[in-house]
Amino acid sequence: MIREYTDRRGDFIIFDSKECNQVNVVTNTEKYTFRGLHYQTDPPQEKTVKVIQGKVLDILYNLKTEKLEFYTINKDSKPLYIGKDYAHGYLTLEPNTIFTYGVEGDYNPESEHSIIWSDIPSLREVVMSHVKYKNLLIISDKDKKGKWR
């Protein structure tokens, strides 16, 4: 569970430690940074994500139905819950975007997976409608290679 408190000083966000095995904070300095689509199978993980600064296109891919969901979120958006049956990724739409997520389920590098974003035509189309030129997309070598389950 995430509790948020906002006043004129800014935001104070609490991830309830009973529900999160790990809390990650990611600073993305460049616009058009793409991370994902990631998921883990043993144990599967749930996430709750929140943008602290900036703006992202958040991407959920249902592993059972193979359907995509897209959400544009910024610091004023409510936290987004991502269930165990989803791969997750995001594209930064502003520089200096700070993204945080709480994870339920222990991390197991042996069962982590990545789906190549460009292998899904509708995802490729949406990402490129934001980026315009593929050479502007910033993506890790690991995420470029990906692997299916």
PDB file of C-alpha atoms in Angstrom:
ATOM      1  CA  MET A   1       0.000   0.000   0.000  1.00  0.00           C
ATOM      2  CA  ILE A   2       1.163   3.507  -0.781  1.00  0.00           C
ATOM      3  CA  ARG A   3       0.187   6.477   1.345  1.00  0.00           C
ATOM      4  CA  GLU A   4       0.741   9.959  -0.022  1.00  0.00           C
ATOM      5  CA  TYR A   5       0.763  13.263   1.804  1.00  0.00           C
ATOM      6  CA  THR A   6       0.994  16.476  -0.146  1.00  0.00           C
ATOM      7  CA  ASP A   7       1.211  20.023   1.077  1.00  0.00           C
ATOM      8  CA  ARG A   8       2.874  23.204  -0.123  1.00  0.00           C
ATOM      9  CA  ARG A   9       6.304  21.739   0.667  1.00  0.00           C
ATOM     10  CA  GLY A  10       5.815  18.831  -1.749  1.00  0.00           C
ATOM     11  CA  ASP A  11       5.030  15.109  -1.587  1.00  0.00           C
ATOM     12  CA  PHE A  12       5.783  12.561   1.119  1.00  0.00           C
ATOM     13  CA  ILE A  13       5.203   8.981  -0.024  1.00  0.00           C
ATOM     14  CA  ILE A  14       5.225   5.904   2.202  1.00  0.00           C
ATOM     15  CA  PHE A  15       5.469   2.374   0.859  1.00  0.00           C
ATOM     16  CA  ASP A  16       4.116   0.026   3.534  1.00  0.00           C
ATOM     17  CA  SER A  17       7.032  -2.319   4.195  1.00  0.00           C
ATOM     18  CA  LYS A  18       4.717  -5.232   5.012  1.00  0.00           C
ATOM     19  CA  GLU A  19       3.560  -5.216   1.408  1.00  0.00           C
ATOM     20  CA  CYS A  20       6.819  -4.427  -0.376  1.00  0.00           C
ATOM     21  CA  ASN A  21       9.904  -6.606  -0.479  1.00  0.00           C
ATOM     22  CA  GLN A  22      11.830  -3.841  -2.187  1.00  0.00           C
ATOM     23  CA  VAL A  23      11.436  -0.192  -3.132  1.00  0.00           C
ATOM     24  CA  ASN A  24      13.251   1.152  -6.201  1.00  0.00           C
ATOM     25  CA  VAL A  25      13.820   4.747  -7.214  1.00  0.00           C
ATOM     26  CA  VAL A  26      14.993   5.311 -10.788  1.00  0.00           C
ATOM     27  CA  THR A  27      16.295   8.650 -12.047  1.00  0.00           C
ATOM     28  CA  ASN A  28      16.089   8.951 -15.840  1.00  0.00           C
ATOM     29  CA  THR A  29      18.110  11.947 -17.003  1.00  0.00           C
ATOM     30  CA  GLU A  30      17.126  11.749 -20.664  1.00  0.00           C
ATOM     31  CA  LYS A  31      13.792  12.116 -22.426  1.00  0.00           C
ATOM     32  CA  TYR A  32      12.802   8.970 -24.385  1.00  0.00           C
ATOM     33  CA  THR A  33      14.472   6.504 -22.047  1.00  0.00           C
ATOM     34  CA  PHE A  34      12.728   3.151 -22.433  1.00  0.00           C
ATOM     35  CA  ARG A  35      12.876   0.492 -19.715  1.00  0.00           C
ATOM     36  CA  GLY A  36      11.141  -2.856 -20.065  1.00  0.00           C
ATOM     37  CA  LEU A  37       9.135  -4.878 -20.738  1.00  0.00           C
ATOM     38  CA  HIS A  38      10.157  -6.849 -17.642  1.00  0.00           C
ATOM     39  CA  TYR A  39       8.567  -9.605 -15.609  1.00  0.00           C
ATOM     40  CA  GLN A  40       9.575 -12.417 -13.283  1.00  0.00           C
ATOM     41  CA  THR A  41       8.138 -15.942 -13.122  1.00  0.00           C
ATOM     42  CA  ASP A  42       9.423 -17.519  -9.889  1.00  0.00           C
ATOM     43  CA  PRO A  43       8.058 -15.951  -7.834  1.00  0.00           C
ATOM     44  CA  PRO A  44       5.920 -13.637  -9.975  1.00  0.00           C
ATOM     45  CA  GLN A  45       6.007 -10.065  -8.710  1.00  0.00           C
ATOM     46  CA  GLU A  46       3.435  -7.336  -8.176  1.00  0.00           C
ATOM     47  CA  LYS A  47       4.429  -3.687  -8.431  1.00  0.00           C
ATOM     48  CA  THR A  48       2.991  -0.358  -7.446  1.00  0.00           C
ATOM     49  CA  VAL A  49       4.537   2.476  -9.445  1.00  0.00           C
ATOM     50  CA  LYS A  50       4.581   6.238  -8.985  1.00  0.00           C
ATOM     51  CA  VAL A  51       6.166   9.119 -10.901  1.00  0.00           C
ATOM     52  CA  ILE A  52       7.816  11.546  -8.485  1.00  0.00           C
ATOM     53  CA  GLN A  53       9.001  14.021 -11.115  1.00  0.00           C
ATOM     54  CA  GLY A  54       8.443  14.246 -14.856  1.00  0.00           C
ATOM     55  CA  LYS A  55       6.131  12.206 -17.037  1.00  0.00           C
ATOM     56  CA  VAL A  56       6.076   8.666 -18.470  1.00  0.00           C
ATOM     57  CA  LEU A  57       4.115   6.483 -20.802  1.00  0.00           C
ATOM     58  CA  ASP A  58       3.595   3.430 -18.607  1.00  0.00           C
ATOM     59  CA  ILE A  59       3.140   0.146 -20.453  1.00  0.00           C
ATOM     60  CA  LEU A  60       1.536  -3.044 -19.160  1.00  0.00           C
ATOM     61  CA  TYR A  61       1.491  -6.246 -21.205  1.00  0.00           C
ATOM     62  CA  ASN A  62      -0.867  -8.987 -20.010  1.00  0.00           C
ATOM     63  CA  LEU A  63       1.109 -12.225 -20.290  1.00  0.00           C
ATOM     64  CA  LYS A  64      -2.070 -14.340 -20.438  1.00  0.00           C
ATOM     65  CA  THR A  65      -4.139 -12.349 -22.943  1.00  0.00           C
ATOM     66  CA  GLU A  66      -1.231 -10.617 -24.755  1.00  0.00           C
ATOM     67  CA  LYS A  67      -3.093  -7.300 -24.527  1.00  0.00           C
ATOM     68  CA  LEU A  68      -1.381  -3.980 -23.950  1.00  0.00           C
ATOM     69  CA  GLU A  69      -2.462  -1.174 -21.631  1.00  0.00           C
ATOM     70  CA  PHE A  70      -1.023   2.338 -21.747  1.00  0.00           C
ATOM     71  CA  TYR A  71      -1.128   5.032 -19.077  1.00  0.00           C
ATOM     72  CA  THR A  72       0.374   8.500 -19.214  1.00  0.00           C
ATOM     73  CA  ILE A  73       1.357   9.303 -15.651  1.00  0.00           C
ATOM     74  CA  ASN A  74       3.064  12.195 -13.916  1.00  0.00           C
ATOM     75  CA  LYS A  75       3.626  13.344 -10.329  1.00  0.00           C
ATOM     76  CA  ASP A  76      -0.053  14.266  -9.972  1.00  0.00           C
ATOM     77  CA  SER A  77      -1.256  10.808 -11.039  1.00  0.00           C
ATOM     78  CA  LYS A  78      -2.339   8.215  -8.524  1.00  0.00           C
ATOM     79  CA  PRO A  79      -0.022   5.224  -8.003  1.00  0.00           C
ATOM     80  CA  LEU A  80      -0.546   2.444 -10.549  1.00  0.00           C
ATOM     81  CA  TYR A  81      -0.850  -1.198  -9.473  1.00  0.00           C
ATOM     82  CA  ILE A  82       0.654  -3.868 -11.759  1.00  0.00           C
ATOM     83  CA  GLY A  83      -0.436  -7.450 -11.144  1.00  0.00           C
ATOM     84  CA  LYS A  84       1.584 -10.659 -11.307  1.00  0.00           C
ATOM     85  CA  ASP A  85       0.366 -11.535 -14.804  1.00  0.00           C
ATOM     86  CA  TYR A  86       1.900  -8.457 -16.420  1.00  0.00           C
ATOM     87  CA  ALA A  87       5.177  -7.454 -17.988  1.00  0.00           C
ATOM     88  CA  HIS A  88       5.937  -3.814 -17.302  1.00  0.00           C
ATOM     89  CA  GLY A  89       7.859  -1.023 -18.972  1.00  0.00           C
ATOM     90  CA  TYR A  90       7.845   2.709 -19.434  1.00  0.00           C
ATOM     91  CA  LEU A  91       9.033   5.468 -21.727  1.00  0.00           C
ATOM     92  CA  THR A  92      10.079   8.806 -20.234  1.00  0.00           C
ATOM     93  CA  LEU A  93       8.354  11.752 -21.885  1.00  0.00           C
ATOM     94  CA  GLU A  94      10.372  14.423 -20.064  1.00  0.00           C
ATOM     95  CA  PRO A  95      14.028  14.708 -19.032  1.00  0.00           C
ATOM     96  CA  ASN A  96      14.947  14.211 -15.370  1.00  0.00           C
ATOM     97  CA  THR A  97      12.018  11.899 -14.685  1.00  0.00           C
ATOM     98  CA  ILE A  98      12.073  10.151 -11.315  1.00  0.00           C
ATOM     99  CA  PHE A  99      10.119   6.915 -11.130  1.00  0.00           C
ATOM    100  CA  THR A 100       9.622   4.777  -8.047  1.00  0.00           C
ATOM    101  CA  TYR A 101       8.080   1.388  -7.493  1.00  0.00           C
ATOM    102  CA  GLY A 102       7.428  -0.971  -4.650  1.00  0.00           C
ATOM    103  CA  VAL A 103       7.741  -4.671  -5.416  1.00  0.00           C
ATOM    104  CA  GLU A 104       6.017  -7.564  -3.685  1.00  0.00           C
ATOM    105  CA  GLY A 105       7.773 -10.879  -4.236  1.00  0.00           C
ATOM    106  CA  ASP A 106      11.441 -11.651  -3.770  1.00  0.00           C
ATOM    107  CA  TYR A 107      13.783 -10.790  -6.629  1.00  0.00           C
ATOM    108  CA  ASN A 108      15.110 -13.845  -8.475  1.00  0.00           C
ATOM    109  CA  PRO A 109      17.498 -12.991 -11.326  1.00  0.00           C
ATOM    110  CA  GLU A 110      17.233 -16.560 -12.650  1.00  0.00           C
ATOM    111  CA  SER A 111      13.559 -16.064 -13.471  1.00  0.00           C
ATOM    112  CA  GLU A 112      13.568 -12.496 -14.775  1.00  0.00           C
ATOM    113  CA  HIS A 113      12.488 -12.009 -18.374  1.00  0.00           C
ATOM    114  CA  SER A 114      12.316  -9.207 -20.874  1.00  0.00           C
ATOM    115  CA  ILE A 115      10.140  -8.878 -23.951  1.00  0.00           C
ATOM    116  CA  ILE A 116      11.584  -6.896 -26.834  1.00  0.00           C
ATOM    117  CA  TRP A 117       9.379  -3.834 -27.256  1.00  0.00           C
ATOM    118  CA  SER A 118       9.770  -3.753 -31.034  1.00  0.00           C
ATOM    119  CA  ASP A 119       8.555  -7.371 -31.394  1.00  0.00           C
ATOM    120  CA  ILE A 120       5.021  -6.225 -30.565  1.00  0.00           C
ATOM    121  CA  PRO A 121       3.803  -4.174 -33.562  1.00  0.00           C
ATOM    122  CA  SER A 122       1.174  -2.155 -31.670  1.00  0.00           C
ATOM    123  CA  LEU A 123       3.692  -1.280 -28.934  1.00  0.00           C
ATOM    124  CA  ARG A 124       6.307  -0.305 -31.497  1.00  0.00           C
ATOM    125  CA  GLU A 125       3.735   1.960 -33.170  1.00  0.00           C
ATOM    126  CA  VAL A 126       2.775   3.706 -29.909  1.00  0.00           C
ATOM    127  CA  VAL A 127       6.380   4.187 -28.750  1.00  0.00           C
ATOM    128  CA  MET A 128       7.436   5.577 -32.122  1.00  0.00           C
ATOM    129  CA  SER A 129       4.437   7.928 -32.199  1.00  0.00           C
ATOM    130  CA  HIS A 130       5.997   9.580 -29.117  1.00  0.00           C
ATOM    131  CA  VAL A 131       9.674   9.361 -30.082  1.00  0.00           C
ATOM    132  CA  LYS A 132       9.375  10.104 -33.846  1.00  0.00           C
ATOM    133  CA  TYR A 133      12.972   9.047 -34.635  1.00  0.00           C
ATOM    134  CA  LYS A 134      14.295   5.666 -33.507  1.00  0.00           C
ATOM    135  CA  ASN A 135      17.790   7.069 -32.900  1.00  0.00           C
ATOM    136  CA  LEU A 136      16.345   9.245 -30.089  1.00  0.00           C
ATOM    137  CA  LEU A 137      15.225   6.170 -28.130  1.00  0.00           C
ATOM    138  CA  ILE A 138      17.545   5.343 -25.214  1.00  0.00           C
ATOM    139  CA  ILE A 139      17.431   1.662 -24.317  1.00  0.00           C
ATOM    140  CA  SER A 140      19.859  -0.729 -22.614  1.00  0.00           C
ATOM    141  CA  ASP A 141      21.563  -3.532 -24.521  1.00  0.00           C
ATOM    142  CA  LYS A 142      19.782  -6.000 -22.229  1.00  0.00           C
ATOM    143  CA  ASP A 143      16.358  -4.594 -23.156  1.00  0.00           C
ATOM    144  CA  LYS A 144      17.273  -4.506 -26.866  1.00  0.00           C
ATOM    145  CA  LYS A 145      17.974  -8.253 -26.786  1.00  0.00           C
ATOM    146  CA  GLY A 146      15.143  -9.344 -24.484  1.00  0.00           C
ATOM    147  CA  LYS A 147      13.939 -12.899 -24.252  1.00  0.00           C
ATOM    148  CA  TRP A 148      10.555 -14.547 -24.355  1.00  0.00           C
ATOM    149  CA  ARG A 149       9.407 -16.806 -21.567  1.00  0.00           C
TER     150      ARG A 149
END
